[in-house]
Amino acid sequence: MRSPVRPTFARRFAVAFVVLLTGDGLAAGGLAARPPRGAPSPTFAVARPAATGRVEAGPAMHAPRAAHTATALADGSVLVAGGMTEGSADEGALATLERFVPSATSGASPGPSTGRFIAAGRLREARQSHTATRLADDRVLFVGGYGAGGRVLASGELYDPRTGRVAPAGSLATARAGHEAVALPDGRVLVIGGVGAGWSFLASAELYDPAAGRFAPTGAMRVARESHTATLLADGTVLVAGGHAGRGAALVLHAASERWDASRRDPTTGAPGAFRAAAPMRLARHKHDAVRLADGQLLVLGGADARDDRGTYRSVERWDPARDRWVPAGDLVVPHYKHAGTSLLLADGGVLVASGAGAVERYDPMRGASALVPLAPGTARPRGSFAAVAPLDAGLPGGATAARGVRAALITGGYGRGRGATAEAWIYRGDDRAR
């Protein structure tokens, strides 16, 4: 799941911070150009990382990418697709696919050691700011995005990891990019919001049925939004939170959240599935991330206010679905934004915040506190925004699930820190005591 990016690098990641590795912890300072309204000022702070694991340099991808996708497959490999690079004739949209194949583990460590990227073919259309959703049969559904020349796409495609082939998957009723897509318990995929042709902002949603091989309408959201999050809840409903509509002076930032329920019908159109209002977040935000915890509650992390990279957030909120209530849940060490879909629930109950800044963090939901994950010696800091992240232990015995959490993750690409898209990749390994 990705936040939208028009094919340009004009809006650079503008959060400055310093990370110092000391003998007993990490000292870190995060300071936005001006403190975000309603958010704690990210002043200099010290955090001692406990059981945070570490981040190591991985092998490079075949191409620099940002606003791409990374999808964990059943065999433990990760499919990397599309994205953009800077300055190419088609404004950066990529069609290439590559697959990260972890090498065999060694010793007592159950996580991946290293691995390599191998070419995995091409999409039928170049695309960035699309979505990639793994289906129940291990195929991967690609939907929408920006194509060559910045054209908003309506097409869907299916990648089959058993054959390496890409096939058409029908077309959306409304072309969209920067939307969200959620795999539902019944095997369908819910596609929500985003940006349409001519900078139209979409409230509409659609359902993809793999058995029928086509998209069909479902109920529309109460407000149009992009740069939002959409998260599957334990009861099969989906919570959509935050985002914005409009551009420039006309931009409207949302605190509103709403809940899609397959058992309802849209009161206007009669389409199956409908949204109903949920409690608004405490802060309006966009370009944030959301993670469902093992207890069913939801975290929203980081993002920004209407000033975008000059108003980035460290703040975290927690939503209780039983009470429909948001409460403050502490702060990250540094601001993270442009990182939707890149935070993962860990096997030890923590949350890996892996993108959106030149640092990786482990947030502790029990304490409402976060610590920077140390880098292995000689490892460069991650690039920052619009990276793509996937679990690396999906193929291990008892491997990653939404409820069980992950122990290792692959972080790929992104841009920021004054530089364009990168081909670099990193591997997060959890502390052995959490395994």
XYZ file of C-alpha atoms in Angstrom:
435
model
C 0.000 0.000 0.000
C 1.384 3.282 -1.086
C 0.864 6.983 -0.627
C 0.596 8.840 -3.944
C 3.518 10.459 -5.705
C 3.270 12.513 -8.832
C 6.289 11.810 -11.058
C 8.515 14.486 -9.609
C 11.074 14.829 -6.868
C 10.341 18.534 -6.310
C 9.063 17.992 -2.772
C 12.093 16.717 -0.933
C 12.170 15.105 2.461
C 13.058 18.054 4.699
C 13.388 16.645 8.193
C 16.859 17.069 9.622
C 18.224 14.910 12.398
C 21.456 13.559 13.821
C 22.093 10.016 14.980
C 25.070 9.265 17.231
C 26.020 5.746 18.221
C 27.284 5.768 21.802
C 28.513 3.061 24.079
C 25.164 2.500 25.754
C 22.517 3.750 23.428
C 21.524 6.098 20.659
C 21.271 9.848 20.882
C 18.927 11.305 18.322
C 17.441 14.672 17.531
C 14.603 15.246 15.089
C 13.556 18.774 14.224
C 11.120 19.824 11.544
C 11.590 23.213 9.920
C 8.727 24.442 12.116
C 7.074 22.304 14.803
C 3.854 20.700 13.511
C 0.675 22.151 14.954
C -0.613 20.065 17.830
C 2.394 17.718 17.763
C 5.151 17.533 20.367
C 8.260 19.363 19.269
C 10.840 16.713 18.311
C 13.610 18.070 20.469
C 16.805 16.243 21.320
C 16.105 12.987 23.140
C 17.985 9.908 24.257
C 16.665 6.364 23.938
C 18.313 3.126 25.006
C 17.354 0.452 22.473
C 16.276 -2.698 24.277
C 15.941 -5.864 22.174
C 15.707 -3.777 19.005
C 17.811 -5.980 16.732
C 19.757 -4.193 14.028
C 19.671 -3.004 10.426
C 22.234 -4.384 7.972
C 23.101 -3.508 4.392
C 21.528 -5.881 1.890
C 22.359 -6.491 -1.759
C 21.396 -3.764 -4.212
C 18.332 -4.029 -6.411
C 18.752 -4.059 -10.184
C 17.217 -0.564 -10.488
C 16.739 2.503 -8.284
C 13.122 2.747 -7.139
C 10.759 4.856 -5.047
C 6.955 4.627 -4.770
C 7.280 0.944 -5.710
C 5.867 -2.114 -3.928
C 7.430 -5.067 -2.098
C 5.294 -8.156 -1.491
C 6.238 -11.186 0.615
C 5.485 -14.486 -1.125
C 4.738 -17.882 0.405
C 8.240 -19.230 -0.259
C 9.871 -16.413 1.729
C 10.999 -14.414 -1.297
C 9.897 -10.805 -1.892
C 8.547 -9.456 -5.186
C 9.595 -5.846 -5.923
C 7.573 -4.092 -8.626
C 7.456 -0.834 -10.533
C 8.121 2.490 -8.901
C 9.851 5.549 -10.280
C 13.304 6.884 -10.928
C 14.312 10.479 -11.513
C 14.831 12.145 -14.853
C 13.878 9.421 -17.334
C 11.980 10.109 -20.584
C 8.720 8.589 -19.259
C 8.985 10.575 -16.006
C 10.308 7.599 -14.135
C 7.576 4.934 -14.154
C 9.109 1.440 -14.168
C 7.701 -1.835 -15.481
C 10.470 -4.106 -14.222
C 9.994 -6.801 -11.605
C 12.660 -8.336 -9.415
C 12.579 -10.884 -6.649
C 14.672 -10.989 -3.488
C 15.589 -14.576 -2.677
C 17.006 -15.049 0.842
C 19.958 -17.392 1.090
C 19.857 -20.460 3.307
C 20.212 -19.659 6.979
C 23.211 -20.786 8.939
C 23.904 -21.584 12.557
C 21.246 -21.168 15.214
C 19.725 -18.002 13.756
C 16.279 -18.720 12.259
C 16.230 -15.516 10.184
C 17.556 -14.953 6.665
C 21.295 -14.384 6.378
C 21.773 -12.589 3.074
C 20.275 -13.140 -0.337
C 20.161 -11.709 -3.834
C 17.837 -9.955 -6.254
C 16.991 -11.740 -9.477
C 15.134 -10.395 -12.496
C 11.486 -11.504 -12.519
C 10.084 -10.140 -15.772
C 8.025 -7.053 -16.503
C 4.606 -5.644 -15.825
C 2.421 -5.057 -18.862
C 2.354 -1.333 -17.984
C 4.952 0.752 -16.176
C 3.464 2.043 -12.933
C 4.293 3.807 -9.677
C 2.172 4.740 -6.642
C 0.166 1.602 -7.403
C -0.865 -1.128 -4.972
C 0.288 -4.756 -4.824
C -1.822 -7.266 -2.906
C -1.005 -10.925 -2.384
C -4.030 -13.147 -2.994
C -4.892 -16.396 -1.230
C -3.333 -18.462 -4.043
C -0.026 -16.504 -3.799
C -0.619 -14.497 -6.981
C -0.028 -10.752 -6.657
C -2.607 -8.218 -7.842
C -1.277 -4.868 -9.107
C -3.817 -2.062 -9.370
C -3.706 1.456 -10.811
C -0.930 3.961 -10.225
C 0.729 6.539 -12.454
C 2.008 5.198 -15.755
C 4.229 6.552 -18.517
C 3.906 10.311 -18.832
C 2.074 10.552 -15.498
C -1.142 9.039 -16.868
C -3.455 7.667 -14.170
C -4.058 3.955 -14.767
C -7.246 1.909 -14.488
C -5.631 -1.427 -15.331
C -5.023 -4.378 -13.074
C -2.411 -7.118 -13.536
C -1.729 -10.483 -11.906
C 1.734 -11.941 -11.307
C 1.944 -15.699 -10.772
C 5.119 -16.642 -8.840
C 4.833 -20.289 -9.950
C 5.185 -19.402 -13.628
C 6.695 -15.921 -13.484
C 4.017 -14.708 -15.894
C 1.990 -11.500 -15.770
C -1.622 -11.496 -17.022
C -4.358 -8.846 -17.289
C -6.726 -8.599 -14.337
C -9.494 -6.403 -15.668
C -9.939 -2.659 -15.274
C -11.169 -0.373 -12.541
C -14.314 1.616 -13.219
C -12.308 4.707 -12.202
C -8.595 5.095 -12.888
C -6.724 5.887 -9.688
C -3.286 6.267 -8.105
C -2.201 6.755 -4.515
C -5.138 4.626 -3.390
C -5.171 1.876 -0.768
C -5.905 -1.826 -1.285
C -6.803 -4.384 1.391
C -7.049 -8.174 1.075
C -10.324 -9.274 2.666
C -10.945 -12.556 4.533
C -13.164 -13.856 1.695
C -10.348 -13.482 -0.860
C -11.550 -10.280 -2.495
C -9.547 -7.040 -2.547
C -10.991 -3.669 -1.503
C -9.560 -0.697 -3.456
C -10.200 2.665 -1.782
C -9.922 6.337 -2.761
C -6.870 7.941 -4.349
C -6.381 10.460 -7.161
C -8.148 10.203 -10.496
C -7.576 11.865 -13.843
C -7.183 15.642 -13.796
C -6.260 15.731 -10.103
C -9.730 14.615 -9.065
C -9.858 13.239 -5.537
C -11.855 10.064 -5.110
C -14.324 8.871 -2.492
C -15.224 5.805 -4.543
C -14.178 2.249 -3.756
C -14.165 -0.963 -5.787
C -13.945 -4.691 -5.085
C -11.795 -7.123 -7.061
C -13.048 -10.706 -7.142
C -10.253 -13.143 -8.158
C -12.793 -15.858 -8.984
C -14.616 -13.617 -11.441
C -11.485 -11.780 -12.566
C -13.114 -8.359 -12.480
C -13.732 -5.225 -10.425
C -17.180 -4.227 -9.157
C -18.427 -1.137 -7.307
C -18.918 -0.999 -3.561
C -20.106 1.830 -1.337
C -18.274 5.163 -1.452
C -16.478 6.822 1.447
C -18.067 9.799 3.172
C -15.176 12.040 2.019
C -12.719 11.883 -0.869
C -9.154 11.186 0.238
C -5.622 10.255 -0.777
C -2.510 9.778 1.396
C -4.779 7.888 3.812
C -4.424 4.463 5.414
C -6.755 1.466 5.209
C -6.357 -1.409 7.669
C -8.129 -4.759 7.958
C -9.564 -5.230 11.453
C -10.042 -8.482 13.355
C -13.768 -8.608 12.554
C -13.198 -8.293 8.787
C -14.157 -4.625 8.548
C -11.671 -2.027 7.256
C -10.771 1.259 8.969
C -9.784 4.194 6.743
C -8.054 7.075 8.529
C -6.779 10.528 7.635
C -5.523 11.672 4.261
C -6.404 14.770 2.289
C -8.317 16.088 -0.699
C -7.405 19.075 -2.858
C -4.110 20.766 -3.609
C -2.257 23.873 -2.524
C -4.489 26.461 -0.860
C -7.502 24.211 -1.479
C -6.038 21.245 0.408
C -8.322 19.821 3.096
C -6.584 17.629 5.672
C -8.660 14.905 7.312
C -8.805 13.754 10.916
C -11.922 11.795 9.965
C -11.958 8.007 9.919
C -14.588 5.628 8.592
C -15.232 1.904 8.590
C -16.153 -0.285 5.621
C -18.387 -3.264 6.347
C -19.080 -6.002 3.779
C -22.346 -6.935 5.501
C -23.938 -3.534 4.798
C -25.259 -2.007 1.583
C -24.601 1.493 0.381
C -27.762 3.501 1.160
C -27.474 5.546 -2.037
C -26.531 3.001 -4.688
C -27.471 -0.293 -3.029
C -23.978 -1.642 -3.818
C -22.722 -4.373 -1.463
C -20.429 -3.027 1.230
C -20.788 0.367 2.873
C -18.810 2.884 4.918
C -19.991 4.323 8.220
C -18.421 7.107 10.260
C -15.913 6.273 12.993
C -14.412 8.594 15.586
C -11.965 11.165 14.185
C -8.302 11.014 15.074
C -7.012 13.560 17.574
C -4.835 15.138 14.883
C -5.603 15.596 11.210
C -2.775 13.933 9.301
C -1.771 12.480 5.942
C 1.155 10.425 4.598
C 1.174 8.450 7.865
C 1.092 4.702 8.516
C -1.229 2.378 10.437
C -0.670 -1.022 12.045
C -3.118 -3.427 13.678
C -1.831 -4.813 16.967
C -2.273 -8.374 18.215
C -5.049 -7.240 20.585
C -7.057 -5.830 17.660
C -6.375 -2.178 18.411
C -4.907 0.111 15.751
C -1.893 2.418 15.793
C -1.464 5.445 13.556
C 2.125 6.670 13.347
C 3.744 9.842 12.050
C 2.636 11.633 8.920
C 2.338 15.376 8.468
C 0.008 18.334 8.703
C -1.052 20.494 5.738
C 2.466 21.952 5.477
C 3.699 18.553 4.311
C 7.469 18.162 4.794
C 7.573 21.321 6.951
C 5.017 19.889 9.367
C 5.990 16.282 9.950
C 4.817 14.349 13.004
C 6.447 12.117 15.582
C 3.134 11.502 17.334
C 1.340 8.152 17.643
C -2.367 7.551 18.291
C -4.124 4.362 19.326
C -7.686 3.420 18.350
C -9.860 0.983 20.287
C -12.472 -0.568 17.934
C -14.689 -1.670 20.824
C -14.985 1.894 22.151
C -14.417 3.721 18.857
C -11.982 5.976 20.681
C -8.576 7.469 19.836
C -6.033 8.186 22.578
C -2.473 9.587 22.498
C 0.133 6.832 22.439
C 3.486 8.579 22.778
C 5.976 9.645 20.153
C 8.509 8.278 17.705
C 12.124 9.357 18.128
C 12.167 11.254 14.823
C 9.366 12.284 12.433
C 8.341 9.728 9.811
C 6.169 10.558 6.807
C 5.450 9.244 3.320
C 5.635 5.748 4.799
C 2.198 4.127 4.405
C 2.337 0.338 4.364
C 5.935 0.069 5.608
C 5.476 -0.522 9.360
C 5.214 -4.107 10.595
C 4.022 -5.835 13.750
C 6.996 -7.710 15.247
C 6.967 -11.127 16.885
C 7.837 -9.566 20.259
C 4.778 -7.278 20.119
C 6.688 -4.176 19.056
C 6.178 -2.271 15.817
C 8.940 -1.819 13.259
C 8.758 1.699 11.781
C 10.990 1.092 8.802
C 10.527 4.001 6.401
C 9.715 7.697 6.205
C 12.986 8.898 7.737
C 16.680 8.140 7.520
C 16.286 5.934 10.583
C 14.485 2.729 11.561
C 12.676 2.516 14.903
C 11.059 -0.070 17.140
C 7.976 1.312 18.845
C 6.806 -0.378 22.055
C 2.971 -0.253 22.319
C 3.056 -1.240 25.993
C 5.237 1.719 26.967
C 4.160 4.163 24.271
C 7.837 4.795 23.550
C 10.173 4.228 20.638
C 13.889 3.529 20.192
C 16.123 3.768 17.171
C 17.300 0.450 15.749
C 21.111 0.502 15.519
C 22.864 0.082 12.204
C 25.418 -2.674 11.705
C 28.966 -1.309 11.305
C 29.505 0.160 7.849
C 25.777 0.299 6.998
C 24.488 3.490 5.387
C 21.286 4.988 6.735
C 18.097 4.225 4.752
C 17.164 6.863 2.221
C 13.837 7.921 3.752
C 10.524 8.409 1.937
C 8.515 6.086 -0.312
C 10.562 2.968 0.417
C 8.840 -0.426 0.261
C 9.055 -2.970 3.105
C 8.102 -6.650 3.379
C 8.514 -9.467 5.928
C 11.380 -11.863 5.269
C 10.225 -14.775 7.418
C 6.948 -15.568 5.647
C 8.409 -18.786 4.273
C 9.940 -20.038 7.526
C 8.197 -22.699 9.663
C 5.547 -20.859 11.668
C 6.401 -17.773 9.632
C 4.996 -14.269 9.667
C 1.264 -13.650 9.993
C -0.682 -10.537 10.939
C -1.319 -11.994 14.394
C 2.102 -13.549 15.040
C 4.291 -10.742 13.764
C 7.622 -10.804 11.968
C 11.255 -11.260 12.991
C 13.039 -9.998 9.893
C 12.176 -7.544 7.130
C 13.490 -6.257 3.812
C 13.615 -2.471 3.290
C 14.036 -1.392 -0.341
C 14.696 1.837 -2.187
C 13.071 5.170 -1.445
C 14.340 8.714 -1.791
C 15.298 11.563 0.523
C 18.232 13.128 2.354
C 18.723 15.361 -0.698
C 19.066 12.446 -3.105
C 16.841 10.710 -5.642
C 15.655 7.117 -5.775
C 18.109 4.453 -4.696
C 18.683 0.794 -5.537
C 19.946 0.144 -2.010
C 18.286 -2.392 0.265
C 18.557 -3.141 3.965
C 17.662 -6.088 6.190
C 16.170 -5.710 9.657
C 16.846 -8.582 12.069
C 15.051 -8.769 15.386
C 16.831 -9.479 18.631
C 17.359 -13.219 19.198
C 15.490 -12.950 22.493
C 12.351 -11.983 20.558
C 12.447 -15.099 18.381
